[in-house]
PDB file of C-alpha atoms in Angstrom:
ATOM      1  CA  MET A   1      45.877 -17.425  63.097  1.00 70.00           C
ATOM      2  CA  THR A   2      47.603 -14.202  62.002  1.00 85.00           C
ATOM      3  CA  PHE A   3      51.365 -14.123  61.902  1.00 93.00           C
ATOM      4  CA  PRO A   4      53.116 -11.075  62.594  1.00 97.00           C
ATOM      5  CA  ILE A   5      54.506 -10.094  59.057  1.00 98.00           C
ATOM      6  CA  LEU A   6      53.793  -6.142  60.332  1.00 98.00           C
ATOM      7  CA  ASP A   7      55.862  -6.423  63.569  1.00 98.00           C
ATOM      8  CA  GLY A   8      57.504  -3.319  64.578  1.00 94.00           C
ATOM      9  CA  LYS A   9      55.490  -1.675  61.512  1.00 98.00           C
ATOM     10  CA  VAL A  10      53.207   2.013  62.160  1.00 98.00           C
ATOM     11  CA  ALA A  11      49.939   1.737  59.904  1.00 99.00           C
ATOM     12  CA  ILE A  12      47.057   4.330  59.364  1.00 99.00           C
ATOM     13  CA  ILE A  13      43.580   2.955  58.640  1.00 99.00           C
ATOM     14  CA  THR A  14      41.214   5.744  57.513  1.00 98.00           C
ATOM     15  CA  GLY A  15      37.577   5.026  57.324  1.00 98.00           C
ATOM     16  CA  ALA A  16      38.267   2.939  60.722  1.00 98.00           C
ATOM     17  CA  ALA A  17      35.626   2.767  62.875  1.00 98.00           C
ATOM     18  CA  MET A  18      33.272   0.510  61.273  1.00 94.00           C
ATOM     19  CA  GLY A  19      32.979  -1.906  58.374  1.00 92.00           C
ATOM     20  CA  MET A  20      36.170  -2.814  56.384  1.00 95.00           C
ATOM     21  CA  GLY A  21      38.401  -0.437  58.146  1.00 97.00           C
ATOM     22  CA  LYS A  22      37.459  -1.538  61.304  1.00 97.00           C
ATOM     23  CA  GLU A  23      38.261  -5.173  60.268  1.00 97.00           C
ATOM     24  CA  ALA A  24      41.454  -4.210  58.746  1.00 98.00           C
ATOM     25  CA  ALA A  25      42.442  -2.041  62.119  1.00 98.00           C
ATOM     26  CA  ILE A  26      41.803  -5.273  64.242  1.00 98.00           C
ATOM     27  CA  LEU A  27      43.762  -7.595  61.621  1.00 98.00           C
ATOM     28  CA  PHE A  28      46.811  -5.194  61.388  1.00 98.00           C
ATOM     29  CA  ALA A  29      46.955  -5.040  64.694  1.00 98.00           C
ATOM     30  CA  GLU A  30      46.759  -8.962  65.354  1.00 98.00           C
ATOM     31  CA  ALA A  31      50.010  -8.844  62.718  1.00 98.00           C
ATOM     32  CA  LYS A  32      51.306  -6.883  65.354  1.00 98.00           C
ATOM     33  CA  ALA A  33      51.429  -3.527  63.458  1.00 98.00           C
ATOM     34  CA  LYS A  34      50.868  -0.224  65.711  1.00 98.00           C
ATOM     35  CA  VAL A  35      47.623   1.265  64.468  1.00 99.00           C
ATOM     36  CA  VAL A  36      46.143   4.651  64.128  1.00 99.00           C
ATOM     37  CA  VAL A  37      42.495   4.388  63.481  1.00 99.00           C
ATOM     38  CA  ALA A  38      41.550   7.569  61.444  1.00 99.00           C
ATOM     39  CA  ASP A  39      37.614   8.409  61.437  1.00 98.00           C
ATOM     40  CA  LEU A  40      35.248  10.950  61.540  1.00 98.00           C
ATOM     41  CA  ASN A  41      33.370   9.229  64.076  1.00 98.00           C
ATOM     42  CA  GLU A  42      34.892   9.490  67.507  1.00 98.00           C
ATOM     43  CA  GLU A  43      32.941   7.304  69.470  1.00 98.00           C
ATOM     44  CA  LEU A  44      32.779   4.126  67.043  1.00 98.00           C
ATOM     45  CA  GLY A  45      36.915   4.745  66.536  1.00 98.00           C
ATOM     46  CA  GLN A  46      37.746   5.025  69.962  1.00 98.00           C
ATOM     47  CA  GLN A  47      35.763   1.620  70.696  1.00 98.00           C
ATOM     48  CA  VAL A  48      37.822  -0.210  67.892  1.00 98.00           C
ATOM     49  CA  VAL A  49      41.012   1.519  69.590  1.00 98.00           C
ATOM     50  CA  ALA A  50      39.653  -0.438  73.237  1.00 98.00           C
ATOM     51  CA  GLU A  51      38.943  -3.740  71.313  1.00 98.00           C
ATOM     52  CA  ILE A  52      42.759  -3.674  69.875  1.00 98.00           C
ATOM     53  CA  GLN A  53      44.100  -2.605  73.130  1.00 98.00           C
ATOM     54  CA  GLY A  54      41.828  -5.473  74.655  1.00 98.00           C
ATOM     55  CA  ASN A  55      43.554  -7.948  72.674  1.00 98.00           C
ATOM     56  CA  GLY A  56      47.094  -7.113  73.494  1.00 98.00           C
ATOM     57  CA  GLY A  57      47.502  -4.755  70.419  1.00 98.00           C
ATOM     58  CA  GLU A  58      48.822  -1.081  70.168  1.00 98.00           C
ATOM     59  CA  ALA A  59      46.075   1.747  68.840  1.00 98.00           C
ATOM     60  CA  THR A  60      45.343   5.248  69.001  1.00 99.00           C
ATOM     61  CA  PHE A  61      42.469   6.984  67.478  1.00 99.00           C
ATOM     62  CA  ILE A  62      42.653  10.736  65.780  1.00 98.00           C
ATOM     63  CA  ARG A  63      39.432  11.977  64.321  1.00 98.00           C
ATOM     64  CA  THR A  64      40.170  13.207  60.475  1.00 98.00           C
ATOM     65  CA  ASP A  65      38.319  14.058  57.736  1.00 98.00           C
ATOM     66  CA  VAL A  66      40.163  12.763  54.794  1.00 98.00           C
ATOM     67  CA  SER A  67      38.986  15.961  52.663  1.00 98.00           C
ATOM     68  CA  ASN A  68      40.541  18.337  54.887  1.00 98.00           C
ATOM     69  CA  THR A  69      44.116  18.971  54.301  1.00 98.00           C
ATOM     70  CA  THR A  70      44.626  20.026  57.543  1.00 98.00           C
ATOM     71  CA  ASP A  71      42.832  16.840  59.145  1.00 98.00           C
ATOM     72  CA  VAL A  72      45.392  14.709  56.711  1.00 99.00           C
ATOM     73  CA  GLN A  73      48.427  16.412  57.911  1.00 98.00           C
ATOM     74  CA  ALA A  74      47.606  16.280  61.416  1.00 98.00           C
ATOM     75  CA  MET A  75      46.710  12.558  60.951  1.00 99.00           C
ATOM     76  CA  VAL A  76      50.083  11.705  59.511  1.00 98.00           C
ATOM     77  CA  GLN A  77      51.563  13.648  62.321  1.00 98.00           C
ATOM     78  CA  HIS A  78      49.595  12.057  64.966  1.00 98.00           C
ATOM     79  CA  ALA A  79      51.471   8.932  63.446  1.00 98.00           C
ATOM     80  CA  VAL A  80      55.024  10.113  63.976  1.00 98.00           C
ATOM     81  CA  ASP A  81      54.315  11.679  67.236  1.00 98.00           C
ATOM     82  CA  THR A  82      52.696   8.710  69.094  1.00 98.00           C
ATOM     83  CA  PHE A  83      54.810   6.039  67.366  1.00 98.00           C
ATOM     84  CA  GLY A  84      57.539   7.625  66.053  1.00 98.00           C
ATOM     85  CA  ARG A  85      57.144   6.697  62.344  1.00 98.00           C
ATOM     86  CA  LEU A  86      54.941   5.523  59.783  1.00 98.00           C
ATOM     87  CA  ASP A  87      55.176   2.635  57.217  1.00 98.00           C
ATOM     88  CA  VAL A  88      52.050   1.695  56.137  1.00 98.00           C
ATOM     89  CA  ALA A  89      48.657   3.522  55.228  1.00 99.00           C
ATOM     90  CA  VAL A  90      45.519   1.888  54.185  1.00 99.00           C
ATOM     91  CA  ASN A  91      43.153   4.677  52.768  1.00 98.00           C
ATOM     92  CA  ASN A  92      39.656   3.421  52.679  1.00 98.00           C
ATOM     93  CA  ALA A  93      37.569   6.474  54.191  1.00 98.00           C
ATOM     94  CA  ALA A  94      34.424   6.414  51.483  1.00 96.00           C
ATOM     95  CA  ILE A  95      30.889   7.668  51.853  1.00 94.00           C
ATOM     96  CA  GLN A  96      27.933   5.786  50.614  1.00 90.00           C
ATOM     97  CA  PRO A  97      26.973   5.633  46.608  1.00 91.00           C
ATOM     98  CA  ASP A  98      25.164   8.009  44.813  1.00 92.00           C
ATOM     99  CA  ASN A  99      21.508   6.663  43.547  1.00 89.00           C
ATOM    100  CA  ALA A 100      20.732   8.599  40.347  1.00 93.00           C
ATOM    101  CA  PRO A 101      21.003   8.004  36.910  1.00 94.00           C
ATOM    102  CA  LEU A 102      23.483  10.457  35.052  1.00 96.00           C
ATOM    103  CA  VAL A 103      20.896  12.902  33.776  1.00 96.00           C
ATOM    104  CA  ASP A 104      19.598  13.243  37.495  1.00 96.00           C
ATOM    105  CA  PHE A 105      22.560  13.323  38.932  1.00 95.00           C
ATOM    106  CA  ASP A 106      22.957  15.643  42.452  1.00 96.00           C
ATOM    107  CA  GLU A 107      25.783  18.014  41.922  1.00 96.00           C
ATOM    108  CA  ASP A 108      25.908  18.891  45.833  1.00 97.00           C
ATOM    109  CA  TYR A 109      26.111  15.103  46.307  1.00 97.00           C
ATOM    110  CA  TRP A 110      29.125  14.855  43.658  1.00 97.00           C
ATOM    111  CA  ASP A 111      31.173  17.190  44.953  1.00 98.00           C
ATOM    112  CA  LYS A 112      30.920  15.399  48.523  1.00 98.00           C
ATOM    113  CA  LEU A 113      31.570  12.044  47.410  1.00 98.00           C
ATOM    114  CA  MET A 114      34.842  13.284  45.257  1.00 98.00           C
ATOM    115  CA  ALA A 115      36.024  15.441  47.999  1.00 98.00           C
ATOM    116  CA  VAL A 116      36.312  11.715  50.095  1.00 98.00           C
ATOM    117  CA  ASP A 117      36.305   9.290  47.983  1.00 98.00           C
ATOM    118  CA  LEU A 118      38.979  10.735  45.227  1.00 98.00           C
ATOM    119  CA  LYS A 119      40.436  13.788  46.732  1.00 98.00           C
ATOM    120  CA  GLY A 120      40.820  12.188  50.267  1.00 98.00           C
ATOM    121  CA  GLN A 121      42.566   9.459  48.983  1.00 98.00           C
ATOM    122  CA  ALA A 122      45.069  11.981  47.186  1.00 98.00           C
ATOM    123  CA  LEU A 123      45.683  13.671  49.961  1.00 98.00           C
ATOM    124  CA  CYS A 124      46.236  10.839  52.219  1.00 99.00           C
ATOM    125  CA  CYS A 125      48.994   9.544  49.705  1.00 98.00           C
ATOM    126  CA  LYS A 126      50.397  13.242  49.374  1.00 98.00           C
ATOM    127  CA  TYR A 127      51.553  13.514  53.023  1.00 98.00           C
ATOM    128  CA  GLN A 128      51.685   9.994  53.635  1.00 99.00           C
ATOM    129  CA  ILE A 129      54.466   9.374  50.850  1.00 98.00           C
ATOM    130  CA  ARG A 130      55.879  13.127  52.217  1.00 98.00           C
ATOM    131  CA  GLN A 131      56.617  11.275  55.513  1.00 98.00           C
ATOM    132  CA  LEU A 132      57.797   8.276  54.027  1.00 98.00           C
ATOM    133  CA  LEU A 133      60.327  10.576  52.090  1.00 98.00           C
ATOM    134  CA  ALA A 134      61.103  12.361  55.007  1.00 98.00           C
ATOM    135  CA  GLN A 135      62.334   9.313  56.828  1.00 97.00           C
ATOM    136  CA  GLY A 136      63.699   7.248  54.158  1.00 96.00           C
ATOM    137  CA  GLY A 137      63.793   3.312  54.044  1.00 96.00           C
ATOM    138  CA  GLY A 138      60.251   2.668  51.544  1.00 98.00           C
ATOM    139  CA  GLY A 139      56.909   2.095  52.461  1.00 98.00           C
ATOM    140  CA  SER A 140      53.720   0.369  51.295  1.00 98.00           C
ATOM    141  CA  ILE A 141      50.533   2.401  50.643  1.00 99.00           C
ATOM    142  CA  VAL A 142      47.047   0.299  49.940  1.00 99.00           C
ATOM    143  CA  ASN A 143      44.264   2.464  48.499  1.00 98.00           C
ATOM    144  CA  ILE A 144      40.502   1.157  48.226  1.00 98.00           C
ATOM    145  CA  SER A 145      39.160   1.441  45.135  1.00 97.00           C
ATOM    146  CA  SER A 146      36.051  -0.807  44.262  1.00 95.00           C
ATOM    147  CA  VAL A 147      34.918  -3.706  41.274  1.00 92.00           C
ATOM    148  CA  SER A 148      32.801  -0.076  39.773  1.00 90.00           C
ATOM    149  CA  GLY A 149      36.232   1.166  39.128  1.00 92.00           C
ATOM    150  CA  PHE A 150      36.511  -1.814  36.499  1.00 90.00           C
ATOM    151  CA  ARG A 151      32.440  -2.495  35.934  1.00 89.00           C
ATOM    152  CA  PRO A 152      30.600   0.366  35.893  1.00 89.00           C
ATOM    153  CA  GLN A 153      27.005   0.201  37.775  1.00 86.00           C
ATOM    154  CA  PRO A 154      24.006   2.480  36.640  1.00 91.00           C
ATOM    155  CA  HIS A 155      23.014   5.260  39.106  1.00 92.00           C
ATOM    156  CA  ASN A 156      26.205   5.199  40.704  1.00 92.00           C
ATOM    157  CA  VAL A 157      27.905   7.876  38.474  1.00 96.00           C
ATOM    158  CA  ALA A 158      30.037   9.714  40.915  1.00 97.00           C
ATOM    159  CA  TYR A 159      30.701   6.656  43.116  1.00 96.00           C
ATOM    160  CA  VAL A 160      32.182   5.180  39.946  1.00 96.00           C
ATOM    161  CA  ALA A 161      33.999   8.014  38.395  1.00 97.00           C
ATOM    162  CA  ALA A 162      35.577   8.020  41.873  1.00 97.00           C
ATOM    163  CA  LYS A 163      36.514   4.696  41.865  1.00 97.00           C
ATOM    164  CA  HIS A 164      38.211   4.717  38.292  1.00 97.00           C
ATOM    165  CA  GLY A 165      40.227   7.948  39.536  1.00 98.00           C
ATOM    166  CA  VAL A 166      41.410   5.905  42.515  1.00 98.00           C
ATOM    167  CA  LEU A 167      42.858   3.536  40.198  1.00 98.00           C
ATOM    168  CA  GLY A 168      44.769   6.035  38.057  1.00 98.00           C
ATOM    169  CA  LEU A 169      46.191   7.549  41.215  1.00 98.00           C
ATOM    170  CA  THR A 170      47.359   4.737  42.394  1.00 98.00           C
ATOM    171  CA  LYS A 171      49.472   3.936  39.469  1.00 98.00           C
ATOM    172  CA  VAL A 172      50.809   7.457  39.215  1.00 98.00           C
ATOM    173  CA  ALA A 173      51.865   7.311  42.877  1.00 98.00           C
ATOM    174  CA  ALA A 174      53.556   3.702  42.303  1.00 98.00           C
ATOM    175  CA  LEU A 175      55.313   5.060  38.965  1.00 98.00           C
ATOM    176  CA  GLU A 176      56.820   8.472  40.869  1.00 98.00           C
ATOM    177  CA  HIS A 177      57.957   6.441  43.839  1.00 98.00           C
ATOM    178  CA  GLY A 178      58.956   3.202  42.970  1.00 98.00           C
ATOM    179  CA  LYS A 179      62.327   4.335  42.745  1.00 98.00           C
ATOM    180  CA  ASP A 180      62.058   5.584  46.589  1.00 98.00           C
ATOM    181  CA  GLY A 181      61.240   1.905  47.586  1.00 98.00           C
ATOM    182  CA  ILE A 182      57.657   3.380  47.979  1.00 98.00           C
ATOM    183  CA  ARG A 183      55.081   0.789  46.902  1.00 98.00           C
ATOM    184  CA  VAL A 184      51.452   1.884  46.193  1.00 99.00           C
ATOM    185  CA  ASN A 185      48.852  -0.760  45.323  1.00 98.00           C
ATOM    186  CA  ALA A 186      44.967  -0.979  45.413  1.00 98.00           C
ATOM    187  CA  VAL A 187      42.324  -3.350  46.247  1.00 98.00           C
ATOM    188  CA  ALA A 188      38.990  -3.580  44.680  1.00 96.00           C
ATOM    189  CA  PRO A 189      36.370  -5.233  47.081  1.00 94.00           C
ATOM    190  CA  GLY A 190      33.032  -6.888  45.514  1.00 91.00           C
ATOM    191  CA  ALA A 191      30.120  -6.833  47.646  1.00 86.00           C
ATOM    192  CA  ILE A 192      31.041  -6.073  51.102  1.00 87.00           C
ATOM    193  CA  ASP A 193      28.521  -7.104  53.807  1.00 86.00           C
ATOM    194  CA  THR A 194      28.977  -3.727  55.734  1.00 76.00           C
ATOM    195  CA  PRO A 195      26.802  -1.447  56.578  1.00 73.00           C
ATOM    196  CA  MET A 196      27.386   0.941  53.963  1.00 71.00           C
ATOM    197  CA  LEU A 197      26.588  -2.016  51.377  1.00 75.00           C
ATOM    198  CA  GLN A 198      23.125  -2.789  53.481  1.00 78.00           C
ATOM    199  CA  SER A 199      21.933   1.072  53.574  1.00 77.00           C
ATOM    200  CA  ALA A 200      22.504   1.210  49.862  1.00 73.00           C
ATOM    201  CA  LEU A 201      20.460  -1.975  49.123  1.00 78.00           C
ATOM    202  CA  SER A 202      17.979  -1.055  51.516  1.00 81.00           C
ATOM    203  CA  ASP A 203      17.638   2.443  49.765  1.00 78.00           C
ATOM    204  CA  ALA A 204      17.458   0.926  46.246  1.00 77.00           C
ATOM    205  CA  GLY A 205      14.838  -1.576  47.655  1.00 83.00           C
ATOM    206  CA  ILE A 206      16.963  -4.688  46.843  1.00 82.00           C
ATOM    207  CA  ASN A 207      16.623  -7.653  48.835  1.00 84.00           C
ATOM    208  CA  PRO A 208      20.575  -8.536  50.105  1.00 76.00           C
ATOM    209  CA  GLU A 209      19.898 -12.797  49.972  1.00 77.00           C
ATOM    210  CA  GLU A 210      18.336 -12.283  46.437  1.00 78.00           C
ATOM    211  CA  PHE A 211      20.921  -9.705  45.245  1.00 80.00           C
ATOM    212  CA  ALA A 212      24.428 -11.597  46.478  1.00 84.00           C
ATOM    213  CA  PRO A 213      24.360 -14.262  43.485  1.00 84.00           C
ATOM    214  CA  GLN A 214      24.264 -11.249  40.863  1.00 83.00           C
ATOM    215  CA  LEU A 215      27.367  -9.950  42.569  1.00 82.00           C
ATOM    216  CA  SER A 216      29.384 -13.099  43.327  1.00 89.00           C
ATOM    217  CA  LEU A 217      30.238 -16.549  41.904  1.00 86.00           C
ATOM    218  CA  LEU A 218      30.321 -17.829  45.156  1.00 91.00           C
ATOM    219  CA  GLY A 219      26.746 -16.593  46.053  1.00 87.00           C
ATOM    220  CA  ARG A 220      27.457 -14.737  48.933  1.00 89.00           C
ATOM    221  CA  PHE A 221      28.589 -11.420  50.027  1.00 90.00           C
ATOM    222  CA  ALA A 222      32.287 -11.176  51.428  1.00 93.00           C
ATOM    223  CA  ALA A 223      33.156 -10.283  55.018  1.00 93.00           C
ATOM    224  CA  GLY A 224      34.933  -7.079  55.929  1.00 94.00           C
ATOM    225  CA  ARG A 225      38.014  -9.107  57.346  1.00 96.00           C
ATOM    226  CA  GLU A 226      38.318 -10.772  53.695  1.00 97.00           C
ATOM    227  CA  ILE A 227      38.827  -7.881  52.321  1.00 97.00           C
ATOM    228  CA  ALA A 228      41.655  -6.419  54.928  1.00 98.00           C
ATOM    229  CA  GLN A 229      43.604  -9.753  54.573  1.00 98.00           C
ATOM    230  CA  ALA A 230      44.256  -8.884  50.754  1.00 98.00           C
ATOM    231  CA  CYS A 231      45.035  -5.336  52.460  1.00 98.00           C
ATOM    232  CA  LEU A 232      47.713  -7.286  55.157  1.00 98.00           C
ATOM    233  CA  TRP A 233      49.612  -8.943  52.158  1.00 98.00           C
ATOM    234  CA  LEU A 234      50.069  -5.803  50.386  1.00 98.00           C
ATOM    235  CA  ALA A 235      51.009  -4.021  53.275  1.00 98.00           C
ATOM    236  CA  SER A 236      53.708  -6.411  54.398  1.00 98.00           C
ATOM    237  CA  ASP A 237      56.798  -7.480  52.275  1.00 97.00           C
ATOM    238  CA  LEU A 238      55.463 -10.481  51.313  1.00 98.00           C
ATOM    239  CA  SER A 239      54.485  -8.585  48.384  1.00 98.00           C
ATOM    240  CA  SER A 240      58.031  -6.746  48.033  1.00 98.00           C
ATOM    241  CA  TYR A 241      58.025  -7.031  44.596  1.00 98.00           C
ATOM    242  CA  VAL A 242      54.341  -5.763  43.915  1.00 98.00           C
ATOM    243  CA  THR A 243      53.412  -2.048  43.075  1.00 98.00           C
ATOM    244  CA  ALA A 244      50.959  -0.256  40.753  1.00 98.00           C
ATOM    245  CA  THR A 245      48.806  -3.278  40.699  1.00 98.00           C
ATOM    246  CA  CYS A 246      45.122  -3.840  41.633  1.00 98.00           C
ATOM    247  CA  ILE A 247      43.802  -7.164  43.765  1.00 97.00           C
ATOM    248  CA  ASP A 248      40.074  -7.935  43.057  1.00 96.00           C
ATOM    249  CA  VAL A 249      38.428  -9.205  45.626  1.00 95.00           C
ATOM    250  CA  ASP A 250      35.338  -9.563  44.484  1.00 94.00           C
ATOM    251  CA  ALA A 251      34.486 -13.889  44.186  1.00 90.00           C
ATOM    252  CA  GLY A 252      35.176 -13.427  39.984  1.00 91.00           C
ATOM    253  CA  TYR A 253      32.254 -10.689  39.642  1.00 89.00           C
ATOM    254  CA  THR A 254      34.606  -8.550  37.351  1.00 88.00           C
ATOM    255  CA  ASN A 255      34.838 -11.786  35.377  1.00 85.00           C
ATOM    256  CA  ARG A 256      31.339 -12.871  34.865  1.00 77.00           C
TER     257      ARG A 256
END
């Protein structure tokens, strides 16, 4: 059972067409938020909206490339135009990690990944915070980092660097805007059973069932909803005295 802890709140979820972003959008709607589903994939994004509406929730879709300033501005404006304001955001959009050692990293993919995974989160924070300041009353932003933001992995130099950057971005945003009642936190997921993870493991020739115990003290991958639940807590007033922090949702991986 999900309690209506976001009743009356308007939430933007980026990368919400699938995986953890989809689970967050559905969970936030269950918590009675009005949800803006933002993603590049319009077909899947509209399916998420339909699922939320079919369960009695409120949601809308906007096609968004988070690496594009115009798209991010339009996303925030769409939330305001549709639902009247913005209260909460989960900046989750990301692309598949790179898979090459540092000495062979692909510069074009580095640029693409940084544009989405780091610059994209910075742009989202920039325009979300502008809206929160304009309307007053504070708000809560949750940026999605990764356990790779604490514990680096080989052959993921761009991804690891970006996720470290997300933690720094989060702390600066929280430092600058605590006085405005705007809380900014991060969630660092461990291994989540998502299409992105399955694709990455497949590309690396790794058997998921054999690999899971190496990434989790519980011996399994997380469900996307388990990560979304941490985001929901940070987004809600239940975490009203929490800012500039990161919650590891990783089954103990970073403490192995």
